[in-house]
CSV table of C-alpha atoms in Angstrom, one decimal:
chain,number,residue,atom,x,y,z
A,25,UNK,CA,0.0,0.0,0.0
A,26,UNK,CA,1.4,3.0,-1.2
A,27,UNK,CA,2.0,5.9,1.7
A,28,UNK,CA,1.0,9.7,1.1
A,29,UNK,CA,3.7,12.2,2.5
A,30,UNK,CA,2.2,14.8,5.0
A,31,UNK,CA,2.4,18.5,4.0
A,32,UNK,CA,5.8,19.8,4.8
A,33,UNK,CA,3.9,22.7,6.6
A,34,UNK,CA,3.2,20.3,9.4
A,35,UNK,CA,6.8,20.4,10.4
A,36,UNK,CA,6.3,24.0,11.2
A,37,UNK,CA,3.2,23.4,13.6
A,38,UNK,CA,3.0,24.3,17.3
A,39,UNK,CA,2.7,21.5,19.0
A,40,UNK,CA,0.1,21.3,21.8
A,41,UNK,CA,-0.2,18.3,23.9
A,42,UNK,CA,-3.8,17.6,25.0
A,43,UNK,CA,-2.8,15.7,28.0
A,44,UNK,CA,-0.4,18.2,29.2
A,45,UNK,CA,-3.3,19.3,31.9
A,46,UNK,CA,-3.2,15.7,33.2
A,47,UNK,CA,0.1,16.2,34.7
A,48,UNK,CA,-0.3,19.7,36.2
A,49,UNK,CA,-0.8,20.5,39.6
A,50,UNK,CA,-4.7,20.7,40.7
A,51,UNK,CA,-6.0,21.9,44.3
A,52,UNK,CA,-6.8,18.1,44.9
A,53,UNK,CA,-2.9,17.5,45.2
A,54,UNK,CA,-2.5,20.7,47.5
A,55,UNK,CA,-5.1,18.9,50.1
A,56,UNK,CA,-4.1,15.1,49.8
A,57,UNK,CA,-0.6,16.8,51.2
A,58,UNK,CA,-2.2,17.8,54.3
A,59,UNK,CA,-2.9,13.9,54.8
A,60,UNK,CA,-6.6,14.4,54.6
A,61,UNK,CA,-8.4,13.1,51.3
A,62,UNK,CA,-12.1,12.2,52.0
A,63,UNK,CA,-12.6,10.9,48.7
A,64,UNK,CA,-12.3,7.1,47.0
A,65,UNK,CA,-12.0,5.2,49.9
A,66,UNK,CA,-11.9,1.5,49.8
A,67,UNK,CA,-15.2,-0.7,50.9
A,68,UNK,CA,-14.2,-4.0,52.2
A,69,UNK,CA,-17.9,-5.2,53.0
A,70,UNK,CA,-21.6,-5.1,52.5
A,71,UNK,CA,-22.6,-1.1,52.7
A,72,UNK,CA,-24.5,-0.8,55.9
A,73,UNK,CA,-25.1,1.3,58.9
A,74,UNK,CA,-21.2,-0.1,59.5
A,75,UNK,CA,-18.6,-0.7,57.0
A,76,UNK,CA,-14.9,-2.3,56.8
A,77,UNK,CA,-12.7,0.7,55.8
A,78,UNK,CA,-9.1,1.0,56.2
A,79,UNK,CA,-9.3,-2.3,57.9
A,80,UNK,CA,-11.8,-1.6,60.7
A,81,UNK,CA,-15.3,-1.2,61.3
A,82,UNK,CA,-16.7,2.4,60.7
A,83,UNK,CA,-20.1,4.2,61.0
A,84,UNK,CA,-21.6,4.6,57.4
A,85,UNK,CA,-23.3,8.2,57.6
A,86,UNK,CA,-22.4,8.8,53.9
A,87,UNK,CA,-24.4,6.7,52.0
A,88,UNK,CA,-27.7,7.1,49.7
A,89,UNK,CA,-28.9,3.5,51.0
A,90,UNK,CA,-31.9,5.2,53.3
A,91,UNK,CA,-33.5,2.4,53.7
A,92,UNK,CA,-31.2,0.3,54.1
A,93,UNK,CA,-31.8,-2.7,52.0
A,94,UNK,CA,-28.6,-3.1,50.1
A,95,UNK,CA,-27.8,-6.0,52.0
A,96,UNK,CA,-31.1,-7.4,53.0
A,97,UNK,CA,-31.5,-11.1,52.3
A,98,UNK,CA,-34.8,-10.5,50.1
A,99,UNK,CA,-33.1,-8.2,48.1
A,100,UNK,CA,-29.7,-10.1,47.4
A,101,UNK,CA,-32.1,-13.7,47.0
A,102,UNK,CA,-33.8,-11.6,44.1
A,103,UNK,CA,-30.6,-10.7,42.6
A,104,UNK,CA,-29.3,-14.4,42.5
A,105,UNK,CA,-32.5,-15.6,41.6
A,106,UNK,CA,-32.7,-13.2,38.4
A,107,UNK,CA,-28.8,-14.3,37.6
A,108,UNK,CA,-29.5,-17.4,37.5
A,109,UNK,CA,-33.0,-17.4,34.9
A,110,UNK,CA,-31.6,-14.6,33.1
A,111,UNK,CA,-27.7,-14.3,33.1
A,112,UNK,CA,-25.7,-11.4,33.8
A,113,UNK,CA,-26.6,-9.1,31.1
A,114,UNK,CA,-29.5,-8.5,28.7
A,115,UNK,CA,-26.8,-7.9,25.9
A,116,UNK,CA,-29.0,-5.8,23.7
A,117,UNK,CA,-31.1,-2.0,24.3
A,118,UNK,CA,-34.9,-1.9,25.4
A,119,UNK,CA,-35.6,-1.2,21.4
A,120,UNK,CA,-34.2,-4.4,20.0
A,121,UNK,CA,-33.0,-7.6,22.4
A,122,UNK,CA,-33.1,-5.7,26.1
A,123,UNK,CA,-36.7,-6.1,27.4
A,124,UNK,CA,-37.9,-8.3,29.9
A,125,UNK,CA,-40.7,-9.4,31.5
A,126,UNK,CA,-38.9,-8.5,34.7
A,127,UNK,CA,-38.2,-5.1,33.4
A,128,UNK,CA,-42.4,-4.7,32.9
A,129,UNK,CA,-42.9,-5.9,35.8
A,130,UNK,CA,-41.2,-3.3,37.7
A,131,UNK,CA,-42.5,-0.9,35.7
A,132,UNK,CA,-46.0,-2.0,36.4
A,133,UNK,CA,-45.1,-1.7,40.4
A,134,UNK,CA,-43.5,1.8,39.8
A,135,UNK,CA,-46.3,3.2,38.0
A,136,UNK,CA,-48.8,1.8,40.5
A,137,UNK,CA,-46.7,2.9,43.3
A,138,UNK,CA,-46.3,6.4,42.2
A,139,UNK,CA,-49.9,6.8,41.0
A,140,UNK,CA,-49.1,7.0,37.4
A,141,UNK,CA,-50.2,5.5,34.5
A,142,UNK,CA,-46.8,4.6,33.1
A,143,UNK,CA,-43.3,4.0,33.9
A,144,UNK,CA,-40.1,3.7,32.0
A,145,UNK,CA,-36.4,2.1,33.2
A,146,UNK,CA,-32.9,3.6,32.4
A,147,UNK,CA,-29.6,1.7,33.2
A,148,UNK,CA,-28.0,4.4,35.7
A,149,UNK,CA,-29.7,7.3,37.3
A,150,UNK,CA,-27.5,9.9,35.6
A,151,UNK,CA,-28.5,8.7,32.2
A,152,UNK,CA,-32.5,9.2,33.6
A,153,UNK,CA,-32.0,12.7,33.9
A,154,UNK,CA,-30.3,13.1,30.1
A,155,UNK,CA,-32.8,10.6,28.4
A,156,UNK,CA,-35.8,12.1,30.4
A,157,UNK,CA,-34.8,16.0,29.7
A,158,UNK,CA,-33.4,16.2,26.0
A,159,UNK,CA,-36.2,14.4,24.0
A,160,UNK,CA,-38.7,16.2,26.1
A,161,UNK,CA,-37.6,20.0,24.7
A,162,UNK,CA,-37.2,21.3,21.0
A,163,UNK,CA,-35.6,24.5,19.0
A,164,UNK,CA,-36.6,27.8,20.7
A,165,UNK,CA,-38.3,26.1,24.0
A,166,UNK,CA,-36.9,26.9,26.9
A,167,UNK,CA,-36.2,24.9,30.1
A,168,UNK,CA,-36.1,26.8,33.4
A,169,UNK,CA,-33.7,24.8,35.6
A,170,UNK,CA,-32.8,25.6,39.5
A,171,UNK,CA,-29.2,26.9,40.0
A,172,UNK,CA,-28.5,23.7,42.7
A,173,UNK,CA,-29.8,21.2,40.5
A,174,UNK,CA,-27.8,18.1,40.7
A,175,UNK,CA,-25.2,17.5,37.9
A,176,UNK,CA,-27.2,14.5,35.8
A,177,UNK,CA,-29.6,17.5,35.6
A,178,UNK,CA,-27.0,20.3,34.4
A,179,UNK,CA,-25.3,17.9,32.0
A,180,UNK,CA,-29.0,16.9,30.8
A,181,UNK,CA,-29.4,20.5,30.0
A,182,UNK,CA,-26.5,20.8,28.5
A,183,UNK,CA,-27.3,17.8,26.0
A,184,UNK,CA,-30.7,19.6,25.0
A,185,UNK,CA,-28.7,22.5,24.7
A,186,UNK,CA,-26.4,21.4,22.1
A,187,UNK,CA,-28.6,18.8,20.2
A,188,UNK,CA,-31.9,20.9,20.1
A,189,UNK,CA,-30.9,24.2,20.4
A,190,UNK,CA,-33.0,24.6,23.4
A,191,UNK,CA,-32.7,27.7,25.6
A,192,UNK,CA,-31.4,26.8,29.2
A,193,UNK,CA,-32.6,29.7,32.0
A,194,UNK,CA,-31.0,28.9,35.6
A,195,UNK,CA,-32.8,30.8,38.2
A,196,UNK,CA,-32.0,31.1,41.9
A,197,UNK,CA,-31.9,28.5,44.4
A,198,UNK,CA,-35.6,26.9,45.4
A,199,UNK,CA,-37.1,30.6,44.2
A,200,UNK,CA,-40.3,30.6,42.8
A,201,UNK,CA,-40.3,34.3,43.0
A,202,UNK,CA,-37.2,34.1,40.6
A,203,UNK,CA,-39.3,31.4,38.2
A,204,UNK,CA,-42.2,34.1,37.9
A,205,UNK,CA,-40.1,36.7,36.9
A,206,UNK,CA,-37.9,34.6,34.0
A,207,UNK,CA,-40.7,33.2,32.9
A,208,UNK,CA,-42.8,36.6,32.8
A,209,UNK,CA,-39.3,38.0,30.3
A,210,UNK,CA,-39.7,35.1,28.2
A,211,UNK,CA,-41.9,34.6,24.8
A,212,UNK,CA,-45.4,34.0,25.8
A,213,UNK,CA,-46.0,32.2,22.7
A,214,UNK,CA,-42.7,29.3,23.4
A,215,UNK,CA,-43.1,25.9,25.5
A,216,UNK,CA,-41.1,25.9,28.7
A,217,UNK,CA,-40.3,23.5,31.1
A,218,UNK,CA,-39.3,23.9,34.9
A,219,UNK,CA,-36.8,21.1,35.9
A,220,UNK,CA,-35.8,20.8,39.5
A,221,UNK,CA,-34.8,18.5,42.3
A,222,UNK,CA,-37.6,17.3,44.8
A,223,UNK,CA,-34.8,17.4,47.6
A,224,UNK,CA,-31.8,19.0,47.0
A,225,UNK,CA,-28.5,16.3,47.0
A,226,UNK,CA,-25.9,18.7,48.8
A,227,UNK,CA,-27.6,20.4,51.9
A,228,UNK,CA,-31.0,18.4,51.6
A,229,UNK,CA,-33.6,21.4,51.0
A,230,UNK,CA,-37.0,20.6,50.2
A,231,UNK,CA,-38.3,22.0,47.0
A,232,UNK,CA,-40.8,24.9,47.6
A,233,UNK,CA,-43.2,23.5,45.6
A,234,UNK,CA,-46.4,25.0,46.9
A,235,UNK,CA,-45.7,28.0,45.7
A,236,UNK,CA,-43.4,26.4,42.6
A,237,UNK,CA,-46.6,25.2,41.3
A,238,UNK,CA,-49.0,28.3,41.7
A,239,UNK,CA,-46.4,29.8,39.1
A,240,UNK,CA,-46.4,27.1,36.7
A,241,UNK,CA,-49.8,26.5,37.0
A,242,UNK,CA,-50.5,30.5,36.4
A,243,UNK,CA,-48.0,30.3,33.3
A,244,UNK,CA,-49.1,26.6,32.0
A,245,UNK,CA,-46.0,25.7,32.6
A,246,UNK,CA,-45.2,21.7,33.7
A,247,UNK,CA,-42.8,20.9,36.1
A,248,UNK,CA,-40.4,17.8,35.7
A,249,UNK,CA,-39.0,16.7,39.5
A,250,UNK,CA,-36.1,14.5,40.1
A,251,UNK,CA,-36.7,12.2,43.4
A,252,UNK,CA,-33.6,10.4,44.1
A,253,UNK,CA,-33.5,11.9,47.5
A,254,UNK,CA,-37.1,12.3,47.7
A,255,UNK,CA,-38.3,8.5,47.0
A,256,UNK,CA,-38.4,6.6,49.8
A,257,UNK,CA,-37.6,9.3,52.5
A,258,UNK,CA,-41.0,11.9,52.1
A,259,UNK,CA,-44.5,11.6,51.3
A,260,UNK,CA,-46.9,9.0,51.8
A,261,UNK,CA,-45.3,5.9,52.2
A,262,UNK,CA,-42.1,6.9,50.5
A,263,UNK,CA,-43.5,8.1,47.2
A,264,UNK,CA,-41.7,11.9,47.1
A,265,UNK,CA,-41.9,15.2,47.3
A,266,UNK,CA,-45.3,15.5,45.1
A,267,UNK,CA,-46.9,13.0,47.7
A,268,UNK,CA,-45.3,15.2,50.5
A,269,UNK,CA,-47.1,18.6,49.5
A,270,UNK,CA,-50.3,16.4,48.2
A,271,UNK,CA,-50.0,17.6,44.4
A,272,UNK,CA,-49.1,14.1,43.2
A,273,UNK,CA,-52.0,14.6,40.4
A,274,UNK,CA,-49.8,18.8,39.8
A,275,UNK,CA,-46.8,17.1,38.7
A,276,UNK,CA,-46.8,15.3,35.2
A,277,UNK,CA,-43.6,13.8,35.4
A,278,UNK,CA,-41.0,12.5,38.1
A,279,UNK,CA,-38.0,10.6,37.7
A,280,UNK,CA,-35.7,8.7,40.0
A,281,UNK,CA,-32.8,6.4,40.9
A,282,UNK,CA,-32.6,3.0,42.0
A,283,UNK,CA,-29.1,3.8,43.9
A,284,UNK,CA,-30.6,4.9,46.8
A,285,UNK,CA,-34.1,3.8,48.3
A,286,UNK,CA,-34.3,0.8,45.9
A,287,UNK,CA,-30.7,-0.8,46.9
A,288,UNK,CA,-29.5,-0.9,43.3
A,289,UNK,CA,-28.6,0.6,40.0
A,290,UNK,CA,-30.1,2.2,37.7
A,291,UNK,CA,-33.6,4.9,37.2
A,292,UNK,CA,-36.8,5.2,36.0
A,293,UNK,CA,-39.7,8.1,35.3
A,294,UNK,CA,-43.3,7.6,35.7
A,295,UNK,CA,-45.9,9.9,34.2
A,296,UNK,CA,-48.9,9.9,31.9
A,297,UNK,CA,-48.9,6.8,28.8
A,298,UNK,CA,-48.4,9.4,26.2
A,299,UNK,CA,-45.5,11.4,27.7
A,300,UNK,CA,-43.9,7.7,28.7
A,301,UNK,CA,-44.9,6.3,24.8
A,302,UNK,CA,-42.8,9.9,23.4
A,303,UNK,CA,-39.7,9.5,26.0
A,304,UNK,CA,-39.6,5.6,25.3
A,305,UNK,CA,-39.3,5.8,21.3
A,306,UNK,CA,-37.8,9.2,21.0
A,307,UNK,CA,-34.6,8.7,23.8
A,308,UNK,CA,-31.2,8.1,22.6
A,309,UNK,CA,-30.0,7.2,26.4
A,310,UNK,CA,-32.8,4.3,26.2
A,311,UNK,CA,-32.6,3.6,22.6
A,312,UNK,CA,-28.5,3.4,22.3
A,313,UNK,CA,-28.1,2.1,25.7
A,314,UNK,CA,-28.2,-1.6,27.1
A,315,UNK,CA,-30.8,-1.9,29.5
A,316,UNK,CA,-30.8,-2.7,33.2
A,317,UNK,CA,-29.1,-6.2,33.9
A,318,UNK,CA,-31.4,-9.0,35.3
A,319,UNK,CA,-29.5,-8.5,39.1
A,320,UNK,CA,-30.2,-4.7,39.2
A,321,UNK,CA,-33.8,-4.8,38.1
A,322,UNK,CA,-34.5,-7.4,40.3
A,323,UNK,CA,-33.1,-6.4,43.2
A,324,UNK,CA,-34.7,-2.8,42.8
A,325,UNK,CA,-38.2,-4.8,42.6
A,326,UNK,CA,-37.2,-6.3,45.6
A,327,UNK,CA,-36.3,-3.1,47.6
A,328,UNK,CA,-40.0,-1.6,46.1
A,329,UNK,CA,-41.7,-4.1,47.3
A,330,UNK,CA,-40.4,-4.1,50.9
A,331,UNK,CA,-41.2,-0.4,50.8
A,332,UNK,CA,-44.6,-1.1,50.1
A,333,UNK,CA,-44.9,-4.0,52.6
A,334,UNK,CA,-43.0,-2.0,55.2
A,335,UNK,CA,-43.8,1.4,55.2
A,336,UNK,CA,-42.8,2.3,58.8
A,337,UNK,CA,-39.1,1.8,57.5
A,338,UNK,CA,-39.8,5.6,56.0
A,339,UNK,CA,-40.9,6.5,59.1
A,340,UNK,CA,-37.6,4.8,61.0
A,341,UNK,CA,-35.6,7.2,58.4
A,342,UNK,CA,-37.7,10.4,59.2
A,343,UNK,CA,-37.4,9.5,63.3
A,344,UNK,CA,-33.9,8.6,62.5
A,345,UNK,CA,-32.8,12.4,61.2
A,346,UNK,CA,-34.9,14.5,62.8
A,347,UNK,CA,-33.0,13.0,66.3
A,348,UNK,CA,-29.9,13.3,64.6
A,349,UNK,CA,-30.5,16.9,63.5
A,350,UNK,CA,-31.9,18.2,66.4
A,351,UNK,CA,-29.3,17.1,68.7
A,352,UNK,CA,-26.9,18.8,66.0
A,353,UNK,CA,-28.6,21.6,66.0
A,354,UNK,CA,-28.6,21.7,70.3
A,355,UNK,CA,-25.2,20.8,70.3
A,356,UNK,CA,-24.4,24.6,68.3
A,357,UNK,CA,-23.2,23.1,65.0
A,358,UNK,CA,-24.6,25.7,61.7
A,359,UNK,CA,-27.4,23.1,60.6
A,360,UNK,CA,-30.0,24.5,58.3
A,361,UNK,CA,-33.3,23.4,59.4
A,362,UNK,CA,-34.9,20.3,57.5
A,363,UNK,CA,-37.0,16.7,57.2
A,364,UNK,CA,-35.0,15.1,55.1
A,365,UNK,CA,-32.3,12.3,55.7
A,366,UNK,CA,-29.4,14.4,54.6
A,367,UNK,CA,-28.2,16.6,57.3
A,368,UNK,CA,-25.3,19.0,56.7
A,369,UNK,CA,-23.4,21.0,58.8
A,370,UNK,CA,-21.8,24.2,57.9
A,371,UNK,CA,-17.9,25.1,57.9
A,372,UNK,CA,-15.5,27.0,55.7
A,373,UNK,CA,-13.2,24.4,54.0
A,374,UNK,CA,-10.2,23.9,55.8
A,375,UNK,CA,-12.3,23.2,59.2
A,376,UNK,CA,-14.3,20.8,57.4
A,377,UNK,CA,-11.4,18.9,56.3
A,378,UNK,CA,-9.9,18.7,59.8
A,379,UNK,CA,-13.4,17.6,61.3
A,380,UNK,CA,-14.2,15.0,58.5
A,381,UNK,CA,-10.2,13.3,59.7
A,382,UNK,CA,-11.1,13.9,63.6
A,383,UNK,CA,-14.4,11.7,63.0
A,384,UNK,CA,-12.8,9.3,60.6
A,385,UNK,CA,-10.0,8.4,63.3
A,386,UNK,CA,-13.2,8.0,66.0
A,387,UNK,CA,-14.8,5.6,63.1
A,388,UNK,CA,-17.5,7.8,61.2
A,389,UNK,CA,-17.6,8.3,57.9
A,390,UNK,CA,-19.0,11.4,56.8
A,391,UNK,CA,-19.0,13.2,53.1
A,392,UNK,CA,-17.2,16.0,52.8
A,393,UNK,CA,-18.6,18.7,49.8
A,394,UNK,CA,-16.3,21.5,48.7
A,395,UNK,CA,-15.4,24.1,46.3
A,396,UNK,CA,-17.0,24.1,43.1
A,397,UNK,CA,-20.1,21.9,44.4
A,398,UNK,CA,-20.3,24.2,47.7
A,399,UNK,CA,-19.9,28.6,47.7
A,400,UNK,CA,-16.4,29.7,47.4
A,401,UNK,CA,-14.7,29.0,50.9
A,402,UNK,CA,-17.5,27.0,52.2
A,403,UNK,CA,-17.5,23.3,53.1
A,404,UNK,CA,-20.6,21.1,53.8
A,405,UNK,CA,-20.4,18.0,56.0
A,406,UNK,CA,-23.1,15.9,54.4
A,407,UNK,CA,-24.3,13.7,57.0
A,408,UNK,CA,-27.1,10.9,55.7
A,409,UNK,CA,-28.9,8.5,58.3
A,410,UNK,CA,-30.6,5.6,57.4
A,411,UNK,CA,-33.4,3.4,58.3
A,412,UNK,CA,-30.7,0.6,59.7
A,413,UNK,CA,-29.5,2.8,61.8
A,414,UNK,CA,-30.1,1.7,65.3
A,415,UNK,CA,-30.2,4.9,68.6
A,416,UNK,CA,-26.7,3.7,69.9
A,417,UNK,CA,-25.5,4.3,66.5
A,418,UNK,CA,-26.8,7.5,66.1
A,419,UNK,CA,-26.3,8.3,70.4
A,420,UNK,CA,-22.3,7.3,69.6
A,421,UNK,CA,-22.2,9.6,66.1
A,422,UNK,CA,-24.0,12.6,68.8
A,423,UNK,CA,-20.9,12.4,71.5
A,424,UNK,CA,-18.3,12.1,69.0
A,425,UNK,CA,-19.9,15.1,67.6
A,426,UNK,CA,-19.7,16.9,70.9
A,427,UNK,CA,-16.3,15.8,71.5
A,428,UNK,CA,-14.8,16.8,68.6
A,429,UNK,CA,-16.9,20.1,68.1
A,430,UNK,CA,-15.5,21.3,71.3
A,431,UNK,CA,-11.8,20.4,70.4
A,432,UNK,CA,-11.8,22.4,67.2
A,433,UNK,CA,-13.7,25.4,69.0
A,434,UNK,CA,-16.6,24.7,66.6
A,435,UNK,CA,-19.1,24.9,69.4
């Protein structure tokens, strides 16, 4: 095969080297030499209320599992049984080779569950958000999207962005008042959507959406919610933050995560048949994408239906933070007030980095959010209880708090 000379001109070329950022020096490097990285540590065992880290037991009060079913026998039985009918993949998308009965099934259940008349599953929550958003939204629409919406949502956005050439409006934090007044500058004559998370992931605000809704309901505007800290943990029974504020019939579409509540991976949105139908044929992250394995789908039908069966778990969670948040609170620590299961406390970053080692070396793990995902100088310490944890769990977790909190002159 005969070989075609380059231009001669490429000889006299700058060269840049795309990976040259990969080996400069990044703010992550600056804090991992103060011996404190709260980030990718090793799991050894099952993730429950405690978890073999660094080679002893610790105090999960970092993880999404609110429920606690990630290791329950039920669940893990449903993911061996499904391996073992099915295999370990369904080698093909939902369109083509990928369905399942077991994937209609849980669909069924969700829909039921949520009050809807149809459900749809994705293989990951993140991808939920992206195939949920971008077929939804068309040239010259507009989607009104809250400025702590989680990062599935924002890339989502992004996606419609590019692809459809849909205008993106960010308004302030959980501000209806901010919604009403972008939506009053906008065309009255375009389609708009309001996207937004029912709990916020970093601090754990509720959504406003009382007074969300009288907005988009004086506009015409719908209102797409993302649960995945909402399922489960508010509302009747688990079912979110619609349920919660009794405007489950308001809200046309929500979508979700199985990686918390439901003990697994992967996502789903339930809403009316047509909007469901639309997402279903017109969705590049369902249509392109391999769909949820046997083991994840069944043990996510599982987790549902202990929820159902066993709705004072949700309750156990709510008891469970509320005590852990108002002893917090007593104890001095800058808590915003809440009723949800994630419970942060307020420091600016170097504090936060200190407290999350001085609980680590008294066996708690916490997460530690900084810097772009938190205000400049800020730090949250996300603390998340679940239902499996028992009062001597959360009584220890309360006096190290105390102990430490007075060391560092916190409180």
């Amino acid at each position: 095969m005969q070989q075609i000379p380059l231009p001669k001109i490429a000889d006299t070329l700058p060269v840049f080297d795309i990976f040259k950022k990969c080996s400069q020096r990044t703010k992550s490097d600056d804090v991992k030499e103060t011996g404190i990285w709260p980030y990718f540590k090793t799991i050894y065992s099952c993730e429950g209320p405690e978890v073999n880290m660094d080679g002893r037991m610790v105090l999960m009060l970092g993880s999404n599992n609110y429920l606690g079913l990630t290791g329950h026998p039920y669940v893990k039985e449903a993911a061996i049984r499904a391996i073992e009918k099915y295999g370990t993949s369904c080698s093909g998308s939902r369109l083509l080779t990928g369905t399942l009965d077991l994937h209609e099934e849980l669909e069924e259940k969700l829909a039921r569950f949520m009050g809807k008349e149809s459900c749809l599953l994705f293989s990951t929550g993140y991808q939920t958000s992206q195939g949920v958003i971008q077929p939804l939204v068309s040239r010259g629409e507009y989607i009104l999207s809250d400025r702590d919406n989680h990062a599935s949502i924002v890339s989502a956005n992004l996606m419609a962005r590019g692809l459809m050439d849909t205008n993106i409006i960010r308004y302030k934090h959980n501000s209806p008042a901010d919604v009403e007044k972008r939506i009053a500058a906008l065309p009255e004559n375009a389609a708009k959507l309001i996207v937004t998370d029912g709990v916020f992931s970093g601090d754990g605000t509720l959504l406003d959406l009382p007074n969300l809704y009288e907005v988009a309901k004086y506009y015409n505007v719908p209102i797409l919610i993302d649960d995945a800290h909402a399922f489960g943990v508010i509302g009747d029974g688990g079912r979110g933050t619609a349920s919660h504020f009794g405007l489950e019939d308001e809200i046309p579409i929500t979508f979700c995560t199985f990686s918390k509540t439901l003990a697994s991976i992967g996502g789903f949105v339930v809403g009316n048949k047509a909007e469901i139908n639309f997402i279903k044929h017109h969705s590049p992250a369902l249509i392109f994408s391999a769909s949820p394995s046997p083991a994840s789908t069944a043990s996510a039908l599982a987790a549902l239906e202990i929820l159902i069966e066993q709705p004072e778990l949700v309750t156990k969670l709510q008891f469970n933070a509320n005590y852990l948040r108002n002893n917090l609170i007593r104890l001095g620590f800058n808590v915003p007030e809440g009723n949800t299961a994630i419970i942060p406390i307020v420091v600016d970053v170097e504090m936060g980095l200190k407290l999350w080692k001085e609980l680590f070396q008294r066996n708690i793990y916490v997460n530690v959010f900084m810097p772009p995902a938190t205000p400049v100088g800020t730090c949250l310490i996300r603390n998340s209880v679940m239902a499996s944890h028992e009062i001597n769990n959360l009584d220890y977790i309360i006096e190290t708090y105390e102990l430490v909190g007075k060391l560092m002159g916190i409180i």
